[in-house]
XYZ file of C-alpha atoms in Angstrom:
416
model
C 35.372 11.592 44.063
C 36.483 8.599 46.220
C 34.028 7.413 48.615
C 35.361 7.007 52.536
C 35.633 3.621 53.169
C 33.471 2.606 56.383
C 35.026 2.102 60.045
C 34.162 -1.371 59.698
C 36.277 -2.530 56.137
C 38.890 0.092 57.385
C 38.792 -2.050 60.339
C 39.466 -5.352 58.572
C 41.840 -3.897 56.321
C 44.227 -2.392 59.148
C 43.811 -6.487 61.423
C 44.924 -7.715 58.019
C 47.892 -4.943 57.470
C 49.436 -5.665 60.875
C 49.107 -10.012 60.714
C 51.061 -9.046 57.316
C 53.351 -7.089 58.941
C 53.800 -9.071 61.808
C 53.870 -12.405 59.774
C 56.738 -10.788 56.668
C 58.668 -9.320 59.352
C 59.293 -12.086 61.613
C 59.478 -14.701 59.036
C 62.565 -12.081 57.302
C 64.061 -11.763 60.586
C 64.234 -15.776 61.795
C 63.902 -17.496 58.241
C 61.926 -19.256 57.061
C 61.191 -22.792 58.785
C 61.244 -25.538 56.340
C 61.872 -23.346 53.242
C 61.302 -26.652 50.627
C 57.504 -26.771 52.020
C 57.255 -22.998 51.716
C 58.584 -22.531 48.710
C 55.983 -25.165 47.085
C 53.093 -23.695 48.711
C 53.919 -20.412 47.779
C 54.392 -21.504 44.152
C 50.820 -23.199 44.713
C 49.213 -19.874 45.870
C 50.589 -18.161 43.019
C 49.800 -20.574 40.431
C 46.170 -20.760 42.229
C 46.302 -16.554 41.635
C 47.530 -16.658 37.834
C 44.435 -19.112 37.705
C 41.798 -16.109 38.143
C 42.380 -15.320 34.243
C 38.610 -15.347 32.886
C 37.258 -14.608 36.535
C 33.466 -12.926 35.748
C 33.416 -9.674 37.741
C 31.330 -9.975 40.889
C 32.521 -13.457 41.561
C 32.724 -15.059 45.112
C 35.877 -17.252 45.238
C 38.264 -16.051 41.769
C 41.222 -18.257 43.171
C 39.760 -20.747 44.984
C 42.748 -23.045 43.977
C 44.866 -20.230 45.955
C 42.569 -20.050 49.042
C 42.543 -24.312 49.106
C 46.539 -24.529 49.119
C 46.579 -21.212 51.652
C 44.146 -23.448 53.828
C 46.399 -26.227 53.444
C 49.567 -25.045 54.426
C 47.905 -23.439 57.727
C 46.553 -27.196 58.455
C 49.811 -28.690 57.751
C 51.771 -30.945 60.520
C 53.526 -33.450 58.330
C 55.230 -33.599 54.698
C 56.019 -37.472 53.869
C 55.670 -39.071 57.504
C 58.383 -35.656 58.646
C 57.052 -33.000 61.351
C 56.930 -29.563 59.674
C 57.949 -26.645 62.097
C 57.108 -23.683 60.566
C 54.105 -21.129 62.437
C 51.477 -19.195 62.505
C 53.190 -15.879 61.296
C 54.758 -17.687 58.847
C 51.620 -18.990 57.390
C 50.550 -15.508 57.097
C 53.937 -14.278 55.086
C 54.110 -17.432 52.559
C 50.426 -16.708 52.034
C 50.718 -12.793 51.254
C 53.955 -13.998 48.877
C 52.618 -16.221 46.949
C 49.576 -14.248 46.214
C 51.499 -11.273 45.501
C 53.484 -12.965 43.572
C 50.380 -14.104 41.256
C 49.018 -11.359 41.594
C 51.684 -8.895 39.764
C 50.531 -9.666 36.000
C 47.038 -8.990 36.941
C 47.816 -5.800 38.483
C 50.015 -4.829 35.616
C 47.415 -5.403 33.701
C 44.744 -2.972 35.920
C 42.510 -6.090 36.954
C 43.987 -6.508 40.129
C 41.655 -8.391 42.924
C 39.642 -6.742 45.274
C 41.061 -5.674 48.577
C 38.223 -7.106 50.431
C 38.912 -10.374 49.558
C 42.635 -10.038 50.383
C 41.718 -8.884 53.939
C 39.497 -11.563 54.402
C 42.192 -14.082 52.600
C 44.628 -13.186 55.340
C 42.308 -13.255 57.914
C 40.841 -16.207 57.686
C 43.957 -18.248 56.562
C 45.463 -16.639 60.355
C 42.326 -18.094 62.187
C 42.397 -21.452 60.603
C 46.082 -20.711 61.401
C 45.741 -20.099 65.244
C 43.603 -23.021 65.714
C 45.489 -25.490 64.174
C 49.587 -24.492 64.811
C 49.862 -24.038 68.035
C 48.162 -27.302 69.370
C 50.493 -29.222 66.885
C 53.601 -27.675 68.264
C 52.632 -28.455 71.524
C 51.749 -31.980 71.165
C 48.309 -31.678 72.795
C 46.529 -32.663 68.873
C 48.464 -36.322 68.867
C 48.166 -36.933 72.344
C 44.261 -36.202 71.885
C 43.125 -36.933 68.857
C 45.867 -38.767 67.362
C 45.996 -39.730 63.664
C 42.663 -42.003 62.978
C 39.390 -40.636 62.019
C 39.017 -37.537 64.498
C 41.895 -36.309 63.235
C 39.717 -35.777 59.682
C 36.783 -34.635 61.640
C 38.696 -32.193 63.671
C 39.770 -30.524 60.198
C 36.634 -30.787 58.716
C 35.353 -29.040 62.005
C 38.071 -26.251 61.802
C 37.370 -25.874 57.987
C 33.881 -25.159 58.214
C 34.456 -22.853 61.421
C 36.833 -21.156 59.193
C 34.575 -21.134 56.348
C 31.837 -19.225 58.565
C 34.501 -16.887 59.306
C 34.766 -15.730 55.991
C 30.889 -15.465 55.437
C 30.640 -13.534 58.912
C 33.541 -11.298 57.441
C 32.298 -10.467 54.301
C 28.764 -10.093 55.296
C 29.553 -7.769 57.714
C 31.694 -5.785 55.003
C 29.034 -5.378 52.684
C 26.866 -4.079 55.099
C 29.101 -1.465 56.480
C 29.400 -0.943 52.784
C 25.342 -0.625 51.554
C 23.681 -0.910 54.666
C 21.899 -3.465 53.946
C 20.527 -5.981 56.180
C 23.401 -8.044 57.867
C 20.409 -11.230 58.160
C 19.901 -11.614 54.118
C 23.827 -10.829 53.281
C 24.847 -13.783 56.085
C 22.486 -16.117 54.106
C 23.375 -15.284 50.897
C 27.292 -15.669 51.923
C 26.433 -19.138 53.689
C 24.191 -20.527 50.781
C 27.492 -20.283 48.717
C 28.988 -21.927 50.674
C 27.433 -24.596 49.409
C 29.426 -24.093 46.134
C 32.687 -23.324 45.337
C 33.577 -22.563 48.705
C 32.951 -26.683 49.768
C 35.584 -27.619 46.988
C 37.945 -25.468 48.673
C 37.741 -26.463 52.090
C 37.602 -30.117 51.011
C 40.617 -29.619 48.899
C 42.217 -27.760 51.364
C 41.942 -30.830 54.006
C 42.553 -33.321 51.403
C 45.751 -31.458 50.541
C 46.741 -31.443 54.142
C 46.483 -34.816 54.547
C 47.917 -36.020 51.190
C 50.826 -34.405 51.846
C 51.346 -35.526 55.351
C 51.722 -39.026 53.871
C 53.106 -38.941 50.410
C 55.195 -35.529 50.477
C 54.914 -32.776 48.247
C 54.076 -34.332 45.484
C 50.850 -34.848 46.565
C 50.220 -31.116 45.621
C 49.963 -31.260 41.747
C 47.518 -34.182 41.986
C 45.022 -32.472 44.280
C 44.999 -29.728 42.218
C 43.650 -30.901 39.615
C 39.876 -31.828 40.931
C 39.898 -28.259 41.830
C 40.810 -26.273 38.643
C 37.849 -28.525 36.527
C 35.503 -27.567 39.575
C 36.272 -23.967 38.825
C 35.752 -23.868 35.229
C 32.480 -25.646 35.575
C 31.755 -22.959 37.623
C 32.619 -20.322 35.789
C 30.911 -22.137 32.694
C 27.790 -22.162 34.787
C 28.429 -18.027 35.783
C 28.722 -17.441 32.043
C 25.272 -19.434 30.979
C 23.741 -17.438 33.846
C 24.978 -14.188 32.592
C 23.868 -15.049 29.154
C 20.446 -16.158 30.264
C 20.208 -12.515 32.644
C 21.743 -10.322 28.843
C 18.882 -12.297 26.981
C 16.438 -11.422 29.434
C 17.382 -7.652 29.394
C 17.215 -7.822 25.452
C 14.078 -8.837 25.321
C 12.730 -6.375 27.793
C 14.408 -3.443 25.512
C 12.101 -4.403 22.966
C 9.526 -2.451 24.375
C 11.947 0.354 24.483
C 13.412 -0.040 20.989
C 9.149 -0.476 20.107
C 8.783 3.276 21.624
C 6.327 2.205 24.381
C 8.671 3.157 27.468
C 11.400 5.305 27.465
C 14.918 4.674 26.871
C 16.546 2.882 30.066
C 13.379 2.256 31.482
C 13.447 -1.665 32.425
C 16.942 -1.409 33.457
C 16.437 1.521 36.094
C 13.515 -0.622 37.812
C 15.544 -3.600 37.507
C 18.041 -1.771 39.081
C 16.073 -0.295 42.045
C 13.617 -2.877 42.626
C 17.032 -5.240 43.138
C 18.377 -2.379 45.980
C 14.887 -2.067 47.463
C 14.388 -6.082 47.911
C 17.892 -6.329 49.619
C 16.790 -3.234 52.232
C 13.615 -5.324 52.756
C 15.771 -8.338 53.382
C 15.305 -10.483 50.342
C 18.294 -12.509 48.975
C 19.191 -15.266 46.878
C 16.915 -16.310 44.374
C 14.362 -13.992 45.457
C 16.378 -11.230 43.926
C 16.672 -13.244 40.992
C 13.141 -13.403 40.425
C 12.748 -10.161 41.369
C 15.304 -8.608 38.891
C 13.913 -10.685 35.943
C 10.231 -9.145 36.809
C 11.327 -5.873 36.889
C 13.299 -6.450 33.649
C 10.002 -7.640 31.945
C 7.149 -5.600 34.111
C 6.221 -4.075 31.044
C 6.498 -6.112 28.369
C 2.388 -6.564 28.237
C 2.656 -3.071 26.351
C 3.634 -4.897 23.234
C -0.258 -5.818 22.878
C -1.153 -2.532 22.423
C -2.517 -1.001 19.581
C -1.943 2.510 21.136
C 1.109 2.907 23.289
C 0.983 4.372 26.439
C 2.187 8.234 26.458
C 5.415 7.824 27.605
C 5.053 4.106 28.566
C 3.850 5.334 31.511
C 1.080 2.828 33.324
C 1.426 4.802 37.099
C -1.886 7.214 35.313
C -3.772 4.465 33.912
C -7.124 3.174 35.298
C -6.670 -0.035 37.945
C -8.441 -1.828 35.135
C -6.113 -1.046 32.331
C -3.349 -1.650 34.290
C -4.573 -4.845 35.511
C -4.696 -5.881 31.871
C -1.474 -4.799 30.651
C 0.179 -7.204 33.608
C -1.742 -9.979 32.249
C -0.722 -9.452 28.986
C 2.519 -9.542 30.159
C 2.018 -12.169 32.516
C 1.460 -14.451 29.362
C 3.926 -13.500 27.140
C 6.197 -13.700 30.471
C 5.048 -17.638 29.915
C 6.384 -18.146 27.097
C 9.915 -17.425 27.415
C 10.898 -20.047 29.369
C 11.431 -18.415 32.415
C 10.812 -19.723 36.023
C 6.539 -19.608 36.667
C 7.648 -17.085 39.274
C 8.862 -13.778 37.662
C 5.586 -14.862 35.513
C 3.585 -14.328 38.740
C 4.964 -11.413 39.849
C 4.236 -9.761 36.232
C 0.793 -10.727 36.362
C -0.058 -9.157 39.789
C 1.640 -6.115 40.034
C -1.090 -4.217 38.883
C -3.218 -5.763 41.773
C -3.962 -3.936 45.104
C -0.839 -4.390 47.543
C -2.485 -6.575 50.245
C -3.090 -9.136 47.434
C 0.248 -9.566 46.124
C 3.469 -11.030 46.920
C 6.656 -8.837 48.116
C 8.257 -8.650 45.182
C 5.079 -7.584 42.921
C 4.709 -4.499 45.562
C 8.102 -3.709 44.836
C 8.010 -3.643 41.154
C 4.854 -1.798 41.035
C 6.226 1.197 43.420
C 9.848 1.460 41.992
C 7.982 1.617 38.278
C 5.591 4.283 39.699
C 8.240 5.715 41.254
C 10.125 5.847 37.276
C 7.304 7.100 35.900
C 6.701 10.137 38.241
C 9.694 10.787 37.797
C 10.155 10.874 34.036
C 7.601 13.785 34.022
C 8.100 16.977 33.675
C 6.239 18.444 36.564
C 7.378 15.746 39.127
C 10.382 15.553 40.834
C 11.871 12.889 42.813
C 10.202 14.486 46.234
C 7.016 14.990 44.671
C 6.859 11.619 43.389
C 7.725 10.159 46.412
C 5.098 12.085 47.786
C 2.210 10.796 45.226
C 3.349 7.296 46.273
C 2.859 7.978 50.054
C -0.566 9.267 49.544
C -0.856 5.808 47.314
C -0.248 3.786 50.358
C -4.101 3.618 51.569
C -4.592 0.857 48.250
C -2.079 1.126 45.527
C 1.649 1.062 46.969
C 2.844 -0.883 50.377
C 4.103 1.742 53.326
C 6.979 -0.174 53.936
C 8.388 -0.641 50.669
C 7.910 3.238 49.710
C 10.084 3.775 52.771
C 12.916 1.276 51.820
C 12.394 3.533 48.324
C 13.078 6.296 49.655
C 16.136 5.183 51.881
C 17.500 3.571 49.049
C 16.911 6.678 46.935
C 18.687 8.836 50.239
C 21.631 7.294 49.939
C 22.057 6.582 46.337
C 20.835 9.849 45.315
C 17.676 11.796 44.358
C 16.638 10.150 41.458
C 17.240 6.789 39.570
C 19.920 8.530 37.760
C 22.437 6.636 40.658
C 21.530 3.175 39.357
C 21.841 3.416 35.936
């Protein structure tokens, strides 16, 4: 069953339908203006779409040589010392065509992009669009600004405006999407900005203005900073994703051991990562906060007698205590950041003495284990955790639990 997209991405989607619209229909029913320039940027927009071959799913900015030439050619006023004429709305159709056009083998393939980004492509290409065009036509940029160093500032002002556009956008679709909170999405979209997305806008303006002085050919050259940028990115994604897999391996091992059950680590992991974003954490907070709940119990491997059912929620505050320092220390060892270490260690202590993300971990496992038995339900464990809240479990993160679990479902079984 297909979930209803929200009012707000509907919303986006149907401003970005009609700028298409608008933009392919007027550009097939005057021409296009200055077809040679067009036809190169397109080409570059389609080449910078073929590019997202070996894109890691979940990534921010696939194409960013695509978005960089797309940001060019709506900041463009000159090609070789010549005024270019073409608009806004043709901005918007050589955009959608050349990433359309790089687009088809991926979609033949069934690994086309994700409409959200599309929406927000067009979007914010339009707005960089608007600001720039129209004041070049008109004359009022050169008689203000001229061609000297404001000229570079004024793009590098418009660049990050637009950039903020594009965090503002897709913050605000993810929340109409999980309902998380919009402050922690804005920050996470703005801190990476700080990565990939500076390339492109500085490529983008550098593109601009190296092809307002030495013509088209300018193009190629620029694009290759860009392209090594993005695979040292994507290098980086990988060794991340291969540090996260080893991570979840050796958290199965208490699993494969038989001291927790099968799936165990990964449906805390899991939940504890969708209860820190409704309590507003982000970044690398949620980092260390996944890794903890990947490796909350691996302290159970210094048992001589495993747990029933892995299942620390009915142990004495002392035992538990001591399982989480066991775990703390072998935590230590594997080279992981001091934090996630931390957060192992104390989330056996009483709630008012630990840190956010060690209240977390210790409900949402609680919250596993009551549910893994026979006589509890998701209710009635949800229950036992409210009448927790006088020592054991923080109020407000078994309510974020519980909205979480309301709209994902009635048990874990959602975020497996």
């Amino acid at each position: 069953m297909r979930r209803r997209v929200p009012p707000t991405v509907a919303g986006v989607y149907g401003a970005a339908a009609a700028l298409t619209g608008a933009g392919l229909g007027w550009t097939g029913w005057t021409g296009l203006e200055d077809p040679g320039i067009a036809l190169a940027f397109g080409v570059l927009i389609a080449v910078g779409e073929l590019a997202r071959w070996g894109a890691l799913p979940g990534e921010r900015e696939p194409a960013p040589l695509g978005s960089a030439g797309a940001l060019a050619y709506a900041l463009l006023d000159e090609s070789a010392g010549r005024s270019s004429t073409h608009g806004v709305l043709q901005v918007v159709a050589v955009v959608v065509a050349g990433a359309l056009a790089g687009l088809v083998p991926h979609i033949a393939r069934g690994r086309g992009p994700e409409l959200d980004q599309v929406a927000r492509r067009v979007l914010t290409v339009a707005f960089a669009a608007v600001c720039f065009q129209p004041l070049h036509h008109s004359g009022e940029l050169a008689d203000r600004i001229g061609k000297g160093p404001y000229y570079v500032l004024y793009l590098l002002l418009l660049l990050v405006l637009t950039a903020l556009c594009d965090a503002v956008l897709a913050a605000l679709m993810l929340r109409a999407r999980t309902r998380y909170p919009y402050g922690p999405l804005l920050r996470d979209e703005l801190r990476s900005l700080l990565g990939i997305g500076s390339a492109v806008c500085a490529t983008g303006a550098v593109m601009a203005l190296g092809v307002a002085v030495a013509g088209l050919w300018a193009l190629p050259v620029f694009c290759v900073p860009l392209l090594l940028t993005q695979l040292s990115f994507r290098r980086y994604a990988a060794v991340r994703t291969t540090y996260r897999q080893t991570i979840a391996s050796l958290a199965r091992a208490t699993e494969i051991a038989g001291y927790t059950p099968q799936g165990h680590a990964h449906r805390v992991a899991a939940l504890s990562t969708a209860v820190g974003r409704e309590l507003g954490l982000s970044g690398p907070e949620l980092t260390v906060l996944e890794y903890a709940a990947l490796m909350h119990d691996i302290g159970q491997l210094s048992l001589v007698d495993p747990v029933p059912e892995g299942a620390t929620a009915r142990l004495p505050a002392a035992e538990q205590r001591r399982i989480a320092l066991l775990g703390g220390a072998v935590v230590r060892q594997t080279g992981v950041p001091a934090a996630v270490a931390v957060v192992v260690e104390r989330q056996a202590d009483p709630y008012r003495e630990q840190p956010l993300p060690a209240r977390i971990v210790r409900a949402v496992n609680a919250y596993d284990d009551l549910t893994g038995e026979s006589a509890t339900g998701a209710l009635g464990a949800l229950e036992e955790l409210r009448l927790g809240t006088a020592r054991d479990y923080q109020p407000e993160v078994v309510e974020s639990l519980a909205r979480v679990l309301a709209r994902e479902g009635p048990g874990p079984q959602g975020l497996r």
